[in-house]
Amino acid sequence: MKKSFIYLTVAASLLSVGCSDDFLDPQRDTSVISTRDIAEFSPDNPDLIIGTLEGIYSYMMNDRSITTQHFEFGQKGIDIWTDMVSGDMALKGSGYGWYDNTANLLVTTDYTRLENRIIWQYYYKVISSANEVIASVGGNDASPEDETIRYTLGQAKALRAYGYFYLAQLLQRGYDANQPILPFIDGDVNIPSKVPASRIYESIVGDLNSAITLLDGYNRDAKHKVNKSVAQGLLAYTYAAMGDYQNARLMADAVITTGGFPLTTRAQSAYPGAGSGFNDAATASWMWGYDITEAMGQQLINWWGQMDYYTYSYQSAGDYKVIDDALYAQIPANDIRKSQFSTTAGDTYLMPLNKFFDPARQFQQQYIISTDYIYMRVDEMYLLSAEAAAKSGDEAAAKARLVELLSLRYATAAQAQDYANPLSGQALQDAIYLQTRIEFWGEGKTYLALKRNRATITRGTNHLFRAGQTFSYNQDELSFQIPQLEMNNNPAITEQN
């Protein structure tokens, strides 16, 4: 009972931070318990620090922590926005209008839109809260002897890196080490002006390398917690975004060879296969996810509500989100992933009825959410490894990784080999990018691939807004904005990126 009280109190203090103009200040009043209090009492009661860390994880999946809007539910809410901006997720119907401004690319061109504020405050709250945990165990250079504190520090550093990585990806049009992009806080320094991307990425890489060391030997008790493999996966993404393909491949391969996660099977990829549904954090290929239970009381305002036809919420009631029909047309008939999408004419046409679904598969039956959130799966590492190998000139290795995955998606391994073997040069890189878009549709990964591949997209015909239009990765429409709140209250920032 005492431990539960501590966790709830610290989590409440974390989430009580309002939307004020000083949310970037790491010295802000937490209303309930301060960083200094935690540091003073944590040697005798490490539950205080762990409670703050658990608060961050809860914050990542809670709804309406910043606003009252029904599209705000942590990381997965942002995943929908990025999938729409990438063009691979089409808004086909708009019964309630929650995603009109995103699908119409107004959010990315207008800094006054609320979505920009949510993104900014969400990630900076993760960063500031991670800073609190880090400060509580001795700061950035701490080397805790206590195993529990060491693992806590490793998780906090990985979460801080996660926050900065996503901010950099969402707000910078394309990787440029010299371009000032974001304010920087790490517990030791507080720079309100934008620092160069090199400073941000140096911090991300440093934090993740440190986390990998600190988390060595950590056996987590729940998949929402970051372990060594997740930190390696985040670092693989970071290196790939920087164009450091050698290190991106090394990190991705490290996850594959040492993480113990098998590829998602063909049966798991689409209904009616055994274990299908992308709805269970216990799925062996999931590296990072959140086990949502009915006791949490999640309903309506939830990723499942916005994406699953079988959940009582918006996807079943008029805010229809489907796969871009031009992307769907590129999936061959022998690919199990083509069957993830409904081919029934009408409202459900091209909805992911067979990829994301409540297991009962009854229209609007899931009211209290118990299906889980996915943040990362090992399949991502296979395609990241393939991409990095292809871009660094090791085409044989790239095709081998590609075949490993496609052998579980095509009807036979021979078909996967027939697809990959003739590819080379830009055609090989384009194929890996295409397979990334198909494999991770709806999982919030397409936007990251778009940016690091410096791609150009042309929307299909089934978008409610801007159908058939073409956009380059570095156009204004494809990056989010520093919000009006920050521009108004931070005189050190005078222009967008």
XYZ file of C-alpha atoms in Angstrom:
497
model
C 0.000 0.000 0.000
C 2.789 2.442 0.874
C 4.606 1.781 -2.401
C 1.412 2.300 -4.401
C 0.831 5.628 -2.651
C 4.335 6.810 -3.491
C 3.972 5.858 -7.145
C 0.631 7.612 -7.460
C 1.825 10.747 -5.675
C 4.937 11.128 -7.805
C 3.041 10.344 -11.012
C 0.424 12.938 -10.049
C 3.107 15.562 -9.499
C 4.619 14.776 -12.875
C 1.349 15.088 -14.760
C 0.099 18.148 -12.885
C 2.491 20.440 -14.752
C 0.276 22.847 -16.645
C 0.535 24.428 -20.069
C 2.334 27.544 -18.848
C 5.073 29.542 -20.486
C 7.711 28.084 -18.180
C 7.242 24.403 -18.950
C 10.785 24.223 -20.270
C 12.172 25.313 -16.912
C 13.655 22.245 -15.195
C 13.504 24.092 -11.862
C 9.708 24.510 -11.997
C 7.490 23.750 -8.993
C 6.110 20.226 -9.247
C 3.307 21.032 -6.776
C 3.771 17.831 -4.800
C 7.405 16.789 -4.562
C 10.583 18.420 -5.825
C 13.664 17.002 -7.486
C 15.677 18.053 -4.444
C 13.237 16.165 -2.192
C 13.603 13.060 -4.320
C 17.394 13.314 -4.317
C 17.455 13.785 -0.539
C 15.234 10.823 0.308
C 15.954 8.423 -2.575
C 18.941 6.667 -0.959
C 16.584 5.338 1.722
C 13.531 5.016 -0.521
C 14.301 4.466 -4.224
C 10.568 4.007 -4.826
C 10.381 7.806 -5.108
C 12.599 7.786 -8.188
C 10.922 4.732 -9.662
C 7.567 6.438 -9.189
C 8.694 9.413 -11.264
C 9.929 7.064 -13.985
C 6.634 5.165 -13.988
C 4.889 8.509 -14.297
C 6.725 9.139 -17.566
C 5.645 5.793 -18.948
C 2.039 6.467 -17.957
C 2.239 9.902 -19.527
C 3.281 8.315 -22.827
C -0.103 6.600 -23.129
C -2.495 8.803 -21.150
C -5.136 10.851 -22.927
C -5.689 14.606 -22.562
C -2.647 15.323 -20.405
C -2.183 18.691 -22.137
C -5.552 19.569 -23.708
C -9.141 18.318 -23.807
C -8.909 17.243 -27.431
C -9.915 13.746 -28.513
C -6.820 13.304 -30.688
C -4.412 13.663 -27.768
C -3.296 10.383 -26.227
C 0.467 10.429 -25.957
C 2.845 8.863 -28.436
C 0.182 6.960 -30.349
C -1.765 10.143 -30.971
C 1.310 11.673 -32.562
C 1.815 8.470 -34.559
C -1.515 9.039 -36.318
C -0.543 12.592 -37.231
C 2.785 11.514 -38.704
C 1.192 8.647 -40.635
C -1.272 11.103 -42.161
C 1.359 13.719 -42.990
C 3.471 11.017 -44.662
C 0.513 10.355 -46.960
C 0.358 6.614 -46.349
C -2.681 6.945 -44.088
C -5.619 8.523 -45.850
C -8.476 10.255 -44.090
C -11.400 9.004 -46.182
C -14.262 10.326 -44.067
C -14.636 13.079 -41.485
C -17.681 12.678 -39.305
C -16.216 14.616 -36.388
C -13.334 16.579 -37.911
C -10.585 15.598 -35.483
C -8.036 15.024 -38.240
C -9.129 17.475 -40.926
C -6.345 19.973 -40.233
C -3.692 17.254 -40.180
C -4.860 15.494 -43.329
C -5.167 18.838 -45.111
C -1.585 19.710 -44.035
C -2.747 22.853 -42.265
C -1.187 21.813 -38.949
C 2.272 21.596 -40.472
C 2.032 25.038 -42.085
C 0.349 26.975 -39.286
C 2.104 27.309 -35.947
C -1.117 28.394 -34.211
C -2.657 24.930 -34.568
C -3.080 23.075 -31.295
C -1.415 19.901 -32.563
C 1.956 21.686 -32.682
C 1.605 22.711 -29.057
C 0.756 19.158 -28.032
C 3.837 17.768 -29.782
C 6.123 20.405 -28.264
C 4.847 20.099 -24.724
C 4.522 16.323 -24.788
C 8.150 15.671 -25.691
C 9.578 18.454 -23.536
C 7.637 17.140 -20.549
C 9.161 13.713 -21.164
C 12.592 15.360 -21.363
C 12.119 17.513 -18.254
C 10.765 14.608 -16.239
C 13.644 12.390 -17.339
C 15.986 15.184 -16.239
C 14.370 15.047 -12.799
C 15.037 11.330 -12.513
C 18.626 11.745 -13.696
C 19.264 14.592 -11.274
C 17.807 12.534 -8.436
C 20.419 9.802 -8.840
C 23.432 12.065 -9.148
C 23.169 13.756 -12.526
C 24.362 13.108 -16.049
C 27.736 11.690 -15.007
C 26.470 9.442 -12.210
C 27.603 5.802 -12.003
C 25.252 4.231 -9.444
C 26.445 1.108 -7.687
C 22.935 0.086 -6.740
C 21.512 -2.106 -9.506
C 17.965 -0.737 -9.290
C 19.148 2.863 -9.473
C 21.497 2.026 -12.348
C 18.647 0.565 -14.382
C 16.447 3.535 -13.510
C 19.117 5.947 -14.722
C 19.498 3.967 -17.945
C 15.786 4.153 -18.649
C 15.648 7.878 -17.898
C 18.517 8.625 -20.282
C 16.885 6.557 -23.027
C 13.577 8.371 -22.514
C 15.280 11.762 -22.682
C 16.914 10.702 -25.941
C 13.547 9.468 -27.242
C 12.034 12.895 -26.594
C 14.783 14.785 -28.381
C 14.876 12.329 -31.287
C 11.205 12.765 -32.080
C 11.337 16.536 -31.713
C 14.256 16.664 -34.152
C 12.491 14.404 -36.630
C 9.196 16.262 -36.498
C 10.483 19.832 -36.577
C 13.584 19.769 -38.802
C 12.801 19.483 -42.508
C 15.849 17.329 -43.157
C 18.970 16.438 -41.232
C 21.433 19.325 -41.236
C 23.964 19.182 -38.402
C 24.614 22.918 -38.491
C 21.032 24.163 -38.425
C 19.744 25.498 -35.083
C 16.556 23.555 -34.348
C 15.569 23.219 -30.666
C 16.097 24.635 -27.160
C 18.206 22.322 -25.032
C 17.871 21.289 -21.394
C 19.698 18.378 -19.781
C 19.674 19.178 -16.078
C 23.077 20.866 -16.220
C 22.333 23.505 -18.835
C 19.190 25.326 -19.906
C 19.501 26.971 -23.321
C 16.223 28.637 -24.363
C 17.467 29.513 -27.837
C 17.703 26.955 -30.605
C 20.951 24.999 -30.615
C 22.378 23.298 -33.720
C 21.118 19.837 -34.615
C 24.628 18.545 -33.934
C 24.179 19.444 -30.235
C 20.815 17.677 -30.075
C 22.046 14.538 -31.826
C 25.229 14.475 -29.756
C 23.040 14.393 -26.659
C 20.800 11.663 -28.108
C 23.727 9.453 -29.086
C 25.487 10.026 -25.762
C 22.370 9.265 -23.728
C 21.571 6.101 -25.675
C 25.116 4.746 -25.530
C 25.104 5.388 -21.799
C 21.686 3.750 -21.466
C 22.862 0.663 -23.337
C 25.705 0.257 -20.844
C 23.552 0.984 -17.797
C 20.798 -1.399 -18.903
C 23.080 -4.330 -19.559
C 21.658 -7.239 -17.582
C 18.301 -5.557 -16.934
C 15.372 -7.969 -17.045
C 12.283 -5.792 -17.120
C 8.980 -6.951 -15.683
C 6.812 -5.140 -18.245
C 7.243 -4.234 -21.903
C 6.445 -0.561 -21.415
C 9.847 -0.171 -19.764
C 12.909 0.559 -21.876
C 15.532 -2.196 -21.845
C 18.875 -2.507 -23.593
C 17.344 -3.677 -26.881
C 14.942 -0.738 -27.017
C 17.815 1.677 -26.382
C 19.786 -0.003 -29.185
C 16.752 0.280 -31.460
C 16.390 3.994 -30.737
C 20.091 4.444 -31.430
C 19.765 2.580 -34.747
C 17.025 5.023 -35.752
C 19.163 7.968 -34.652
C 22.216 6.912 -36.632
C 20.059 6.216 -39.700
C 18.515 9.700 -39.460
C 22.036 11.179 -39.327
C 23.169 9.189 -42.347
C 25.613 7.132 -40.274
C 24.656 3.865 -41.918
C 27.532 1.798 -40.539
C 26.546 2.433 -36.941
C 22.830 2.209 -37.734
C 23.393 -1.266 -39.092
C 25.565 -2.266 -36.125
C 22.834 -1.272 -33.669
C 20.017 -2.883 -35.647
C 22.000 -6.104 -36.020
C 22.812 -6.082 -32.296
C 19.100 -6.133 -31.507
C 18.506 -8.929 -33.996
C 21.334 -11.135 -32.742
C 21.147 -10.514 -28.988
C 17.645 -9.257 -28.205
C 15.890 -12.602 -28.395
C 12.921 -11.286 -30.390
C 11.659 -13.437 -33.295
C 10.188 -11.887 -36.422
C 6.442 -11.429 -36.565
C 5.152 -14.585 -38.227
C 3.015 -14.782 -41.354
C 0.058 -15.979 -39.270
C 0.442 -13.082 -36.841
C 0.474 -10.574 -39.691
C -3.202 -10.706 -40.614
C -6.538 -12.161 -39.542
C -7.484 -15.008 -39.393
C -3.961 -16.126 -38.575
C -3.165 -17.358 -35.087
C -1.976 -14.521 -32.868
C -2.907 -11.830 -35.379
C -4.262 -8.438 -34.490
C -1.251 -6.338 -33.400
C -3.185 -5.991 -30.168
C -1.167 -7.878 -27.530
C 2.025 -6.638 -25.873
C 2.925 -10.255 -25.109
C 3.556 -10.856 -28.826
C 7.129 -12.165 -29.003
C 8.253 -9.778 -31.752
C 7.197 -6.685 -29.789
C 10.216 -4.979 -28.243
C 8.384 -2.068 -26.654
C 4.691 -1.616 -25.956
C 2.106 -0.923 -23.296
C -0.145 -3.553 -21.753
C -3.479 -1.759 -21.437
C -5.976 -3.266 -19.014
C -9.643 -2.560 -18.397
C -8.735 -1.343 -14.906
C -7.066 1.700 -16.506
C -10.486 2.878 -17.687
C -9.376 3.808 -21.203
C -12.308 4.428 -23.540
C -13.259 6.449 -26.609
C -10.196 8.772 -26.543
C -7.583 6.229 -27.452
C -5.542 5.066 -30.443
C -7.756 2.001 -30.737
C -10.810 4.216 -30.777
C -9.362 6.207 -33.660
C -8.110 3.182 -35.633
C -10.204 0.086 -34.862
C -13.611 -0.463 -36.472
C -14.502 -2.906 -33.700
C -13.939 -0.387 -30.895
C -16.717 2.002 -29.887
C -15.287 5.303 -31.058
C -14.427 7.403 -34.074
C -13.068 4.895 -36.620
C -16.424 3.131 -36.577
C -18.477 6.322 -36.532
C -17.294 8.398 -39.466
C -13.651 9.450 -39.028
C -12.465 6.794 -41.474
C -8.735 6.147 -41.716
C -7.523 3.827 -44.456
C -4.414 2.920 -46.394
C -3.517 5.182 -49.312
C -4.907 3.392 -52.360
C -1.725 3.963 -54.410
C 0.340 2.259 -51.697
C -2.179 -0.573 -51.433
C -1.921 -1.155 -55.186
C 1.816 -1.821 -54.781
C 1.256 -4.776 -52.440
C 1.287 -7.989 -54.510
C -1.499 -10.536 -54.191
C 0.873 -13.161 -52.753
C 1.752 -10.855 -49.817
C -0.155 -11.612 -46.603
C -0.105 -7.902 -45.768
C -2.524 -7.156 -48.595
C -5.182 -9.032 -46.635
C -4.719 -6.686 -43.654
C -7.064 -4.253 -45.397
C -10.759 -4.623 -46.128
C -11.825 -4.955 -49.753
C -15.539 -4.682 -48.961
C -17.077 -1.753 -50.798
C -18.370 1.076 -48.659
C -17.213 2.779 -45.485
C -14.749 0.051 -44.486
C -12.985 -0.187 -47.862
C -9.209 -0.286 -47.241
C -9.601 0.002 -43.455
C -7.067 -2.129 -41.525
C -9.802 -4.495 -40.340
C -7.431 -7.457 -40.347
C -4.332 -5.765 -38.935
C -5.608 -3.802 -35.931
C -8.670 -5.243 -34.242
C -10.249 -6.087 -30.932
C -10.159 -9.928 -30.768
C -13.948 -10.175 -30.453
C -14.254 -8.603 -33.924
C -17.751 -7.305 -33.248
C -18.721 -3.863 -34.501
C -18.187 -1.259 -31.737
C -18.058 -3.980 -29.075
C -14.856 -2.900 -27.318
C -15.911 -0.011 -25.078
C -13.426 -0.255 -22.218
C -10.059 -0.657 -23.952
C -7.942 -3.728 -23.215
C -6.048 -3.993 -26.504
C -2.417 -2.903 -26.240
C -0.161 -0.207 -27.688
C 2.848 -1.072 -29.833
C 5.871 1.258 -29.843
C 8.560 -0.898 -31.474
C 8.960 -4.419 -32.865
C 12.009 -6.319 -34.022
C 10.874 -6.340 -37.667
C 11.860 -2.666 -37.741
C 15.448 -3.642 -37.071
C 15.528 -6.040 -40.037
C 14.444 -3.356 -42.472
C 16.662 -0.726 -40.830
C 19.595 -3.117 -41.168
C 18.701 -3.735 -44.811
C 18.372 -0.015 -45.490
C 21.677 0.816 -43.832
C 23.480 -2.012 -45.620
C 22.116 -0.944 -49.016
C 23.079 2.693 -48.455
C 26.588 1.739 -47.360
C 27.180 -0.513 -50.381
C 26.709 -3.994 -48.900
C 23.877 -4.997 -51.192
C 24.199 -8.718 -50.516
C 23.591 -8.188 -46.808
C 20.740 -5.804 -47.548
C 18.988 -8.350 -49.755
C 19.569 -11.109 -47.214
C 17.808 -9.105 -44.493
C 15.010 -8.198 -46.884
C 14.479 -11.843 -47.807
C 14.436 -12.865 -44.127
C 11.406 -10.677 -43.549
C 9.624 -11.156 -46.873
C 9.906 -14.931 -46.590
C 7.330 -14.569 -43.811
C 5.108 -12.241 -45.838
C 5.090 -13.811 -49.305
C 3.549 -17.211 -49.960
C 6.972 -18.853 -50.264
C 10.599 -18.015 -49.501
C 11.373 -18.500 -53.199
C 9.012 -15.648 -54.073
C 10.826 -13.395 -51.613
C 14.158 -14.285 -53.205
C 12.774 -13.696 -56.691
C 11.697 -10.232 -55.590
C 14.957 -9.226 -53.927
C 17.693 -10.880 -55.964
C 17.450 -8.731 -59.146
C 17.525 -5.461 -57.175
C 20.553 -3.180 -56.959
C 21.497 0.448 -56.506
C 18.651 2.910 -56.096
C 16.090 0.250 -57.011
C 17.146 -1.787 -53.976
C 16.949 1.221 -51.676
C 13.536 2.128 -53.081
C 12.301 -1.426 -52.525
C 13.404 -1.416 -48.876
C 11.673 1.926 -48.357
C 8.496 0.554 -49.952
C 8.584 -2.547 -47.770
C 9.046 -0.332 -44.708
C 5.920 1.617 -45.651
C 3.918 -1.569 -46.166
C 5.187 -3.461 -43.127
C 4.668 -0.693 -40.590
C 1.545 0.941 -41.961
C -0.374 2.540 -39.102
C 2.439 2.041 -36.558
C 3.932 5.539 -36.694
C 7.128 4.617 -38.561
C 6.440 5.779 -42.118
C 7.207 9.435 -41.389
C 10.639 8.581 -39.973
C 11.398 6.556 -43.120
C 10.193 9.392 -45.342
C 12.556 11.866 -43.691
C 15.686 9.704 -43.630
C 15.143 8.508 -47.223
C 14.592 12.083 -48.389
C 11.591 10.817 -50.281
C 8.909 12.443 -52.387
C 5.327 11.262 -51.949
C 2.292 11.486 -54.199
C -1.027 10.931 -52.507
C -3.489 8.457 -53.976
C -7.072 9.128 -54.950
C -8.830 8.214 -51.693
C -7.732 11.152 -49.532
C -10.458 13.537 -48.413
C -7.954 16.368 -48.769
C -5.186 17.060 -51.295
C -5.614 13.808 -53.210
C -3.112 13.295 -56.012
C -0.762 16.042 -54.804
C 3.000 15.537 -54.527
C 5.236 16.639 -51.672
C 8.962 16.428 -51.017
C 10.285 15.450 -47.582
C 11.723 18.956 -47.016
C 8.666 20.983 -47.953
C 6.998 23.070 -45.283
C 3.921 20.832 -45.422
C 5.848 17.798 -44.174
C 7.322 19.167 -40.937
C 5.603 20.394 -37.792
C 6.023 23.845 -36.247
C 7.360 25.420 -33.065
C 4.013 26.341 -31.461
C 2.611 29.816 -31.007
C 2.820 29.467 -27.222
C 6.586 29.025 -27.369
C 7.094 31.735 -29.975
C 5.107 34.195 -27.852
C 6.788 33.402 -24.546
C 10.364 32.637 -25.511
C 12.118 35.746 -26.889
C 15.173 33.626 -27.689
C 13.271 32.027 -30.590
C 12.330 34.410 -33.382
C 11.730 32.132 -36.366
C 10.682 28.654 -37.360
C 13.094 26.001 -38.632
